[in-house]
Amino acid sequence: MVETTCIGKTKLKEESISERKSVNLRAYINQRHNYLLAKRIFDVTVSIFVLVFVFSWLFPILYMLIKLDSRGPVFFVQKRVGFLGRSFPCLKFRTMQVNAEANTKQATDDDPRITRMGRFLRNSNLDEIPQFLNVLVGHMSIVGPRPHMYKDCANFSRVVDSYKFRSLMKPGITGLAQVKGYRGPAQSFDKIFRRYQWDTFYVRNANFWLDIRIVHYTAMQTLSYLLSKFIVIDDVPSTAAITNEWIEPKNVLN
């Protein structure tokens, strides 16, 4: 009898927590209804523009370069954690040699699996262009916390409490953590936690003007890298330094 009562209380507690989460999510969406609608219109409009006027001519060029550089498919498709923890197939141009650890091991700066063409694609952010297809169908947004592969998400959740809070927003092609300099592998507590803080700041304070500025600085970063391959650019300010103009760190890490 006691055991049955305990089980009943546990079920009620779980239902209560689930109910509170549902209410909080509804409140979060209701409070940001106009912003989320504008964000979706922006996502669809920009995605169509990029796919028609950029991807259409860039894809054949990158297709040939990737194929000439290494064997394997042009696209890399990986299951990632998306909105509210839902799984979705995330698209990228392949930047590594085909390997058995692609879904479990993070890439490092000097990772021997990364191809010559892959390094260029990663540094220029061009490997993410296929994700505009993910945005168009609704899996992602242009701006939001970057989507993680499942193993990383599980590992980070053990290190940082409430890590899954960042999934209240759709994952993005770019995000606040990225323009603040937290890109690539997160293999220490500091890198994981700092990235999480920027992501949660974005979830709490997301607005259309903030999205526009993040897109602007991401475009600047990509353009600066591409131009540096052909001309010498002196005194190019770092992205982290630029973003300090509009977000003070002391107001973020809370």
PDB file of C-alpha atoms in Angstrom:
ATOM      1  CA  MET A   1       0.000   0.000   0.000  1.00  0.00           C
ATOM      2  CA  VAL A   2       2.848   2.338   0.955  1.00  0.00           C
ATOM      3  CA  GLU A   3       4.679   1.482  -2.255  1.00  0.00           C
ATOM      4  CA  THR A   4       1.547   2.218  -4.317  1.00  0.00           C
ATOM      5  CA  THR A   5       1.113   5.582  -2.589  1.00  0.00           C
ATOM      6  CA  CYS A   6       4.759   6.506  -3.274  1.00  0.00           C
ATOM      7  CA  ILE A   7       4.412   5.581  -6.932  1.00  0.00           C
ATOM      8  CA  GLY A   8       1.231   7.639  -7.130  1.00  0.00           C
ATOM      9  CA  LYS A   9       2.966  10.662  -5.567  1.00  0.00           C
ATOM     10  CA  THR A  10       5.905  10.305  -7.955  1.00  0.00           C
ATOM     11  CA  LYS A  11       3.577  10.231 -10.965  1.00  0.00           C
ATOM     12  CA  LEU A  12       1.713  13.293  -9.700  1.00  0.00           C
ATOM     13  CA  LYS A  13       5.032  15.102  -9.183  1.00  0.00           C
ATOM     14  CA  GLU A  14       6.209  14.236 -12.710  1.00  0.00           C
ATOM     15  CA  GLU A  15       2.881  15.362 -14.174  1.00  0.00           C
ATOM     16  CA  SER A  16       3.097  18.610 -12.183  1.00  0.00           C
ATOM     17  CA  ILE A  17       6.639  19.336 -13.482  1.00  0.00           C
ATOM     18  CA  SER A  18       5.544  18.539 -17.047  1.00  0.00           C
ATOM     19  CA  GLU A  19       2.513  20.815 -16.628  1.00  0.00           C
ATOM     20  CA  ARG A  20       4.677  23.697 -15.348  1.00  0.00           C
ATOM     21  CA  LYS A  21       7.079  23.285 -18.270  1.00  0.00           C
ATOM     22  CA  SER A  22       4.160  23.359 -20.713  1.00  0.00           C
ATOM     23  CA  VAL A  23       2.747  26.516 -19.102  1.00  0.00           C
ATOM     24  CA  ASN A  24       6.169  28.208 -19.103  1.00  0.00           C
ATOM     25  CA  LEU A  25       6.691  27.350 -22.772  1.00  0.00           C
ATOM     26  CA  ARG A  26       3.266  28.687 -23.722  1.00  0.00           C
ATOM     27  CA  ALA A  27       3.947  31.887 -21.779  1.00  0.00           C
ATOM     28  CA  TYR A  28       7.353  32.249 -23.428  1.00  0.00           C
ATOM     29  CA  ILE A  29       5.849  31.855 -26.925  1.00  0.00           C
ATOM     30  CA  ASN A  30       2.875  34.131 -26.184  1.00  0.00           C
ATOM     31  CA  GLN A  31       5.130  36.912 -24.887  1.00  0.00           C
ATOM     32  CA  ARG A  32       7.230  36.777 -28.050  1.00  0.00           C
ATOM     33  CA  HIS A  33       4.502  36.043 -30.587  1.00  0.00           C
ATOM     34  CA  ASN A  34       5.128  39.110 -32.764  1.00  0.00           C
ATOM     35  CA  TYR A  35       8.897  38.669 -32.651  1.00  0.00           C
ATOM     36  CA  LEU A  36       8.721  34.957 -33.521  1.00  0.00           C
ATOM     37  CA  LEU A  37       6.404  35.722 -36.438  1.00  0.00           C
ATOM     38  CA  ALA A  38       8.775  38.423 -37.756  1.00  0.00           C
ATOM     39  CA  LYS A  39      11.716  36.076 -37.211  1.00  0.00           C
ATOM     40  CA  ARG A  40      10.067  33.329 -39.270  1.00  0.00           C
ATOM     41  CA  ILE A  41       9.231  35.742 -42.111  1.00  0.00           C
ATOM     42  CA  PHE A  42      12.839  36.966 -42.069  1.00  0.00           C
ATOM     43  CA  ASP A  43      14.152  33.364 -42.045  1.00  0.00           C
ATOM     44  CA  VAL A  44      12.048  32.323 -45.049  1.00  0.00           C
ATOM     45  CA  THR A  45      12.776  35.499 -47.041  1.00  0.00           C
ATOM     46  CA  VAL A  46      16.547  35.412 -46.507  1.00  0.00           C
ATOM     47  CA  SER A  47      16.740  31.641 -47.078  1.00  0.00           C
ATOM     48  CA  ILE A  48      14.969  31.899 -50.437  1.00  0.00           C
ATOM     49  CA  PHE A  49      17.265  34.770 -51.429  1.00  0.00           C
ATOM     50  CA  VAL A  50      20.442  32.870 -50.446  1.00  0.00           C
ATOM     51  CA  LEU A  51      19.337  29.625 -52.103  1.00  0.00           C
ATOM     52  CA  VAL A  52      18.345  31.352 -55.361  1.00  0.00           C
ATOM     53  CA  PHE A  53      21.095  33.950 -55.706  1.00  0.00           C
ATOM     54  CA  VAL A  54      24.058  32.367 -53.863  1.00  0.00           C
ATOM     55  CA  PHE A  55      23.636  28.617 -53.426  1.00  0.00           C
ATOM     56  CA  SER A  56      22.493  28.111 -57.040  1.00  0.00           C
ATOM     57  CA  TRP A  57      25.856  29.180 -58.536  1.00  0.00           C
ATOM     58  CA  LEU A  58      28.135  28.399 -55.574  1.00  0.00           C
ATOM     59  CA  PHE A  59      27.010  24.785 -55.224  1.00  0.00           C
ATOM     60  CA  PRO A  60      28.455  23.536 -58.592  1.00  0.00           C
ATOM     61  CA  ILE A  61      31.812  25.179 -57.783  1.00  0.00           C
ATOM     62  CA  LEU A  62      32.019  23.738 -54.269  1.00  0.00           C
ATOM     63  CA  TYR A  63      30.755  20.386 -55.529  1.00  0.00           C
ATOM     64  CA  MET A  64      33.727  20.057 -57.886  1.00  0.00           C
ATOM     65  CA  LEU A  65      36.271  21.335 -55.344  1.00  0.00           C
ATOM     66  CA  ILE A  66      35.084  18.992 -52.600  1.00  0.00           C
ATOM     67  CA  LYS A  67      35.048  16.011 -54.978  1.00  0.00           C
ATOM     68  CA  LEU A  68      38.541  16.813 -56.288  1.00  0.00           C
ATOM     69  CA  ASP A  69      39.915  17.223 -52.757  1.00  0.00           C
ATOM     70  CA  SER A  70      38.709  13.945 -51.214  1.00  0.00           C
ATOM     71  CA  ARG A  71      36.497  10.942 -51.730  1.00  0.00           C
ATOM     72  CA  GLY A  72      32.996  10.869 -50.332  1.00  0.00           C
ATOM     73  CA  PRO A  73      29.664  12.653 -50.575  1.00  0.00           C
ATOM     74  CA  VAL A  74      29.468  16.429 -50.993  1.00  0.00           C
ATOM     75  CA  PHE A  75      26.945  16.824 -48.187  1.00  0.00           C
ATOM     76  CA  PHE A  76      27.342  15.684 -44.613  1.00  0.00           C
ATOM     77  CA  VAL A  77      23.993  14.928 -42.940  1.00  0.00           C
ATOM     78  CA  GLN A  78      23.923  14.437 -39.184  1.00  0.00           C
ATOM     79  CA  LYS A  79      21.143  14.054 -36.634  1.00  0.00           C
ATOM     80  CA  ARG A  80      21.255  17.109 -34.362  1.00  0.00           C
ATOM     81  CA  VAL A  81      19.295  18.283 -31.330  1.00  0.00           C
ATOM     82  CA  GLY A  82      16.778  20.934 -32.342  1.00  0.00           C
ATOM     83  CA  PHE A  83      13.859  22.900 -30.941  1.00  0.00           C
ATOM     84  CA  LEU A  84      12.667  21.416 -27.606  1.00  0.00           C
ATOM     85  CA  GLY A  85      15.136  18.556 -28.024  1.00  0.00           C
ATOM     86  CA  ARG A  86      13.597  17.242 -31.229  1.00  0.00           C
ATOM     87  CA  SER A  87      15.857  15.462 -33.700  1.00  0.00           C
ATOM     88  CA  PHE A  88      16.420  16.793 -37.214  1.00  0.00           C
ATOM     89  CA  PRO A  89      18.837  16.063 -40.097  1.00  0.00           C
ATOM     90  CA  CYS A  90      21.333  18.944 -40.146  1.00  0.00           C
ATOM     91  CA  LEU A  91      22.948  19.639 -43.546  1.00  0.00           C
ATOM     92  CA  LYS A  92      26.506  20.788 -44.152  1.00  0.00           C
ATOM     93  CA  PHE A  93      29.068  20.611 -46.894  1.00  0.00           C
ATOM     94  CA  ARG A  94      31.414  17.752 -45.980  1.00  0.00           C
ATOM     95  CA  THR A  95      34.642  19.094 -44.459  1.00  0.00           C
ATOM     96  CA  MET A  96      36.229  15.832 -43.276  1.00  0.00           C
ATOM     97  CA  GLN A  97      37.430  12.577 -44.669  1.00  0.00           C
ATOM     98  CA  VAL A  98      34.689   9.967 -44.310  1.00  0.00           C
ATOM     99  CA  ASN A  99      35.303   8.444 -40.865  1.00  0.00           C
ATOM    100  CA  ALA A 100      33.580   6.278 -38.251  1.00  0.00           C
ATOM    101  CA  GLU A 101      33.848   8.923 -35.499  1.00  0.00           C
ATOM    102  CA  ALA A 102      32.002  11.713 -37.311  1.00  0.00           C
ATOM    103  CA  ASN A 103      28.924  11.394 -35.073  1.00  0.00           C
ATOM    104  CA  THR A 104      30.743  11.001 -31.761  1.00  0.00           C
ATOM    105  CA  LYS A 105      34.014  12.959 -31.815  1.00  0.00           C
ATOM    106  CA  GLN A 106      34.223  16.753 -31.987  1.00  0.00           C
ATOM    107  CA  ALA A 107      36.542  18.251 -34.588  1.00  0.00           C
ATOM    108  CA  THR A 108      39.605  20.063 -33.222  1.00  0.00           C
ATOM    109  CA  ASP A 109      41.597  22.882 -34.823  1.00  0.00           C
ATOM    110  CA  ASP A 110      44.374  20.550 -35.975  1.00  0.00           C
ATOM    111  CA  ASP A 111      42.122  17.559 -36.612  1.00  0.00           C
ATOM    112  CA  PRO A 112      43.737  15.307 -39.269  1.00  0.00           C
ATOM    113  CA  ARG A 113      40.267  14.291 -40.476  1.00  0.00           C
ATOM    114  CA  ILE A 114      39.642  17.794 -41.860  1.00  0.00           C
ATOM    115  CA  THR A 115      40.438  18.094 -45.566  1.00  0.00           C
ATOM    116  CA  ARG A 116      42.218  21.076 -47.177  1.00  0.00           C
ATOM    117  CA  MET A 117      38.972  22.227 -48.749  1.00  0.00           C
ATOM    118  CA  GLY A 118      37.167  21.475 -45.509  1.00  0.00           C
ATOM    119  CA  ARG A 119      39.412  23.825 -43.547  1.00  0.00           C
ATOM    120  CA  PHE A 120      38.620  26.646 -45.958  1.00  0.00           C
ATOM    121  CA  LEU A 121      34.892  25.916 -45.754  1.00  0.00           C
ATOM    122  CA  ARG A 122      34.966  25.880 -41.952  1.00  0.00           C
ATOM    123  CA  ASN A 123      36.989  29.077 -41.570  1.00  0.00           C
ATOM    124  CA  SER A 124      34.791  30.933 -44.050  1.00  0.00           C
ATOM    125  CA  ASN A 125      31.504  29.519 -42.638  1.00  0.00           C
ATOM    126  CA  LEU A 126      30.592  28.388 -46.173  1.00  0.00           C
ATOM    127  CA  ASP A 127      30.120  24.823 -44.948  1.00  0.00           C
ATOM    128  CA  GLU A 128      26.916  26.014 -43.252  1.00  0.00           C
ATOM    129  CA  ILE A 129      25.211  27.324 -46.415  1.00  0.00           C
ATOM    130  CA  PRO A 130      23.150  24.117 -46.983  1.00  0.00           C
ATOM    131  CA  GLN A 131      21.520  24.808 -43.613  1.00  0.00           C
ATOM    132  CA  PHE A 132      19.426  27.486 -45.281  1.00  0.00           C
ATOM    133  CA  LEU A 133      17.430  24.477 -46.541  1.00  0.00           C
ATOM    134  CA  ASN A 134      16.943  23.470 -42.880  1.00  0.00           C
ATOM    135  CA  VAL A 135      15.772  27.011 -42.153  1.00  0.00           C
ATOM    136  CA  LEU A 136      13.350  27.012 -45.061  1.00  0.00           C
ATOM    137  CA  VAL A 137      11.604  23.817 -43.930  1.00  0.00           C
ATOM    138  CA  GLY A 138      11.497  25.009 -40.303  1.00  0.00           C
ATOM    139  CA  HIS A 139      14.122  22.844 -38.592  1.00  0.00           C
ATOM    140  CA  MET A 140      16.347  25.840 -37.856  1.00  0.00           C
ATOM    141  CA  SER A 141      16.444  29.608 -37.747  1.00  0.00           C
ATOM    142  CA  ILE A 142      19.143  31.867 -39.190  1.00  0.00           C
ATOM    143  CA  VAL A 143      20.002  33.047 -35.660  1.00  0.00           C
ATOM    144  CA  GLY A 144      19.888  30.876 -32.553  1.00  0.00           C
ATOM    145  CA  PRO A 145      21.989  28.560 -30.388  1.00  0.00           C
ATOM    146  CA  ARG A 146      24.041  26.225 -32.567  1.00  0.00           C
ATOM    147  CA  PRO A 147      22.630  22.674 -32.797  1.00  0.00           C
ATOM    148  CA  HIS A 148      24.710  19.975 -31.120  1.00  0.00           C
ATOM    149  CA  MET A 149      25.108  16.340 -32.011  1.00  0.00           C
ATOM    150  CA  TYR A 150      23.430  14.088 -29.441  1.00  0.00           C
ATOM    151  CA  LYS A 151      26.592  12.926 -27.691  1.00  0.00           C
ATOM    152  CA  ASP A 152      27.781  16.502 -27.089  1.00  0.00           C
ATOM    153  CA  CYS A 153      24.359  17.598 -25.849  1.00  0.00           C
ATOM    154  CA  ALA A 154      24.262  14.705 -23.359  1.00  0.00           C
ATOM    155  CA  ASN A 155      27.821  15.434 -22.159  1.00  0.00           C
ATOM    156  CA  PHE A 156      27.215  19.177 -21.791  1.00  0.00           C
ATOM    157  CA  SER A 157      23.966  18.531 -19.886  1.00  0.00           C
ATOM    158  CA  ARG A 158      25.927  16.567 -17.279  1.00  0.00           C
ATOM    159  CA  VAL A 159      28.364  19.435 -16.834  1.00  0.00           C
ATOM    160  CA  VAL A 160      25.905  22.367 -16.762  1.00  0.00           C
ATOM    161  CA  ASP A 161      22.535  22.285 -15.016  1.00  0.00           C
ATOM    162  CA  SER A 162      19.560  23.301 -17.175  1.00  0.00           C
ATOM    163  CA  TYR A 163      21.701  23.091 -20.310  1.00  0.00           C
ATOM    164  CA  LYS A 164      18.618  22.158 -22.315  1.00  0.00           C
ATOM    165  CA  PHE A 165      17.117  25.596 -21.598  1.00  0.00           C
ATOM    166  CA  ARG A 166      18.866  26.771 -24.780  1.00  0.00           C
ATOM    167  CA  SER A 167      16.555  24.525 -26.841  1.00  0.00           C
ATOM    168  CA  LEU A 168      13.609  26.866 -26.165  1.00  0.00           C
ATOM    169  CA  MET A 169      14.706  28.616 -29.370  1.00  0.00           C
ATOM    170  CA  LYS A 170      15.232  26.957 -32.723  1.00  0.00           C
ATOM    171  CA  PRO A 171      18.916  26.269 -33.403  1.00  0.00           C
ATOM    172  CA  GLY A 172      20.619  28.758 -35.679  1.00  0.00           C
ATOM    173  CA  ILE A 173      23.108  28.865 -38.532  1.00  0.00           C
ATOM    174  CA  THR A 174      24.858  31.518 -36.457  1.00  0.00           C
ATOM    175  CA  GLY A 175      24.384  32.710 -32.903  1.00  0.00           C
ATOM    176  CA  LEU A 176      25.476  35.099 -30.202  1.00  0.00           C
ATOM    177  CA  ALA A 177      28.024  32.654 -28.767  1.00  0.00           C
ATOM    178  CA  GLN A 178      29.626  32.332 -32.204  1.00  0.00           C
ATOM    179  CA  VAL A 179      30.014  36.072 -32.832  1.00  0.00           C
ATOM    180  CA  LYS A 180      31.463  36.386 -29.327  1.00  0.00           C
ATOM    181  CA  GLY A 181      34.227  33.994 -30.354  1.00  0.00           C
ATOM    182  CA  TYR A 182      32.972  30.666 -28.991  1.00  0.00           C
ATOM    183  CA  ARG A 183      33.193  28.528 -32.096  1.00  0.00           C
ATOM    184  CA  GLY A 184      34.600  25.092 -32.759  1.00  0.00           C
ATOM    185  CA  PRO A 185      35.291  22.431 -30.128  1.00  0.00           C
ATOM    186  CA  ALA A 186      34.152  22.896 -26.530  1.00  0.00           C
ATOM    187  CA  GLN A 187      36.397  20.553 -24.589  1.00  0.00           C
ATOM    188  CA  SER A 188      36.764  22.357 -21.265  1.00  0.00           C
ATOM    189  CA  PHE A 189      34.253  23.431 -18.622  1.00  0.00           C
ATOM    190  CA  ASP A 190      35.023  27.105 -19.239  1.00  0.00           C
ATOM    191  CA  LYS A 191      34.291  26.875 -22.980  1.00  0.00           C
ATOM    192  CA  ILE A 192      31.120  24.856 -22.419  1.00  0.00           C
ATOM    193  CA  PHE A 193      29.856  27.179 -19.679  1.00  0.00           C
ATOM    194  CA  ARG A 194      30.694  30.444 -21.455  1.00  0.00           C
ATOM    195  CA  ARG A 195      28.982  29.264 -24.625  1.00  0.00           C
ATOM    196  CA  TYR A 196      25.973  28.206 -22.582  1.00  0.00           C
ATOM    197  CA  GLN A 197      25.807  31.645 -20.919  1.00  0.00           C
ATOM    198  CA  TRP A 198      25.770  33.467 -24.255  1.00  0.00           C
ATOM    199  CA  ASP A 199      23.134  31.053 -25.591  1.00  0.00           C
ATOM    200  CA  THR A 200      20.875  31.508 -22.549  1.00  0.00           C
ATOM    201  CA  PHE A 201      21.341  35.275 -22.723  1.00  0.00           C
ATOM    202  CA  TYR A 202      20.118  35.120 -26.306  1.00  0.00           C
ATOM    203  CA  VAL A 203      17.094  32.961 -25.402  1.00  0.00           C
ATOM    204  CA  ARG A 204      16.091  35.412 -22.642  1.00  0.00           C
ATOM    205  CA  ASN A 205      16.731  38.588 -24.626  1.00  0.00           C
ATOM    206  CA  ALA A 206      16.084  37.610 -28.259  1.00  0.00           C
ATOM    207  CA  ASN A 207      14.677  40.389 -30.396  1.00  0.00           C
ATOM    208  CA  PHE A 208      14.658  41.227 -34.085  1.00  0.00           C
ATOM    209  CA  TRP A 209      17.293  43.977 -33.845  1.00  0.00           C
ATOM    210  CA  LEU A 210      19.671  41.644 -31.993  1.00  0.00           C
ATOM    211  CA  ASP A 211      19.202  39.049 -34.766  1.00  0.00           C
ATOM    212  CA  ILE A 212      20.037  41.622 -37.445  1.00  0.00           C
ATOM    213  CA  ARG A 213      23.253  42.607 -35.652  1.00  0.00           C
ATOM    214  CA  ILE A 214      24.332  38.979 -35.230  1.00  0.00           C
ATOM    215  CA  VAL A 215      23.736  38.340 -38.945  1.00  0.00           C
ATOM    216  CA  HIS A 216      25.683  41.519 -39.771  1.00  0.00           C
ATOM    217  CA  TYR A 217      28.741  40.523 -37.732  1.00  0.00           C
ATOM    218  CA  THR A 218      28.669  36.960 -39.065  1.00  0.00           C
ATOM    219  CA  ALA A 219      28.632  38.322 -42.630  1.00  0.00           C
ATOM    220  CA  MET A 220      31.534  40.646 -41.752  1.00  0.00           C
ATOM    221  CA  GLN A 221      33.507  37.710 -40.369  1.00  0.00           C
ATOM    222  CA  THR A 222      32.934  35.616 -43.497  1.00  0.00           C
ATOM    223  CA  LEU A 223      33.700  38.493 -45.856  1.00  0.00           C
ATOM    224  CA  SER A 224      36.879  39.434 -43.976  1.00  0.00           C
ATOM    225  CA  TYR A 225      38.151  35.859 -44.189  1.00  0.00           C
ATOM    226  CA  LEU A 226      37.361  35.549 -47.909  1.00  0.00           C
ATOM    227  CA  LEU A 227      38.999  38.897 -48.714  1.00  0.00           C
ATOM    228  CA  SER A 228      42.072  37.979 -46.673  1.00  0.00           C
ATOM    229  CA  LYS A 229      42.666  35.113 -49.090  1.00  0.00           C
ATOM    230  CA  PHE A 230      43.106  37.549 -51.968  1.00  0.00           C
ATOM    231  CA  ILE A 231      44.237  40.843 -50.416  1.00  0.00           C
ATOM    232  CA  VAL A 232      46.028  41.867 -47.231  1.00  0.00           C
ATOM    233  CA  ILE A 233      43.720  43.492 -44.695  1.00  0.00           C
ATOM    234  CA  ASP A 234      45.378  45.397 -41.852  1.00  0.00           C
ATOM    235  CA  ASP A 235      43.811  46.072 -38.476  1.00  0.00           C
ATOM    236  CA  VAL A 236      40.640  44.076 -38.998  1.00  0.00           C
ATOM    237  CA  PRO A 237      38.855  44.243 -35.612  1.00  0.00           C
ATOM    238  CA  SER A 238      37.992  40.945 -33.979  1.00  0.00           C
ATOM    239  CA  THR A 239      34.347  39.955 -33.850  1.00  0.00           C
ATOM    240  CA  ALA A 240      34.422  39.735 -30.054  1.00  0.00           C
ATOM    241  CA  ALA A 241      35.721  43.296 -29.833  1.00  0.00           C
ATOM    242  CA  ILE A 242      33.026  44.591 -32.189  1.00  0.00           C
ATOM    243  CA  THR A 243      30.193  42.976 -30.247  1.00  0.00           C
ATOM    244  CA  ASN A 244      31.323  44.680 -27.054  1.00  0.00           C
ATOM    245  CA  GLU A 245      29.948  47.866 -28.576  1.00  0.00           C
ATOM    246  CA  TRP A 246      26.410  46.651 -28.090  1.00  0.00           C
ATOM    247  CA  ILE A 247      26.552  44.025 -25.318  1.00  0.00           C
ATOM    248  CA  GLU A 248      28.609  44.411 -22.155  1.00  0.00           C
ATOM    249  CA  PRO A 249      29.871  41.095 -20.716  1.00  0.00           C
ATOM    250  CA  LYS A 250      28.931  42.160 -17.167  1.00  0.00           C
ATOM    251  CA  ASN A 251      25.271  42.224 -18.252  1.00  0.00           C
ATOM    252  CA  VAL A 252      25.436  38.797 -19.847  1.00  0.00           C
ATOM    253  CA  LEU A 253      27.038  36.409 -17.418  1.00  0.00           C
ATOM    254  CA  ASN A 254      24.213  36.129 -14.937  1.00  0.00           C
TER     255      ASN A 254
END
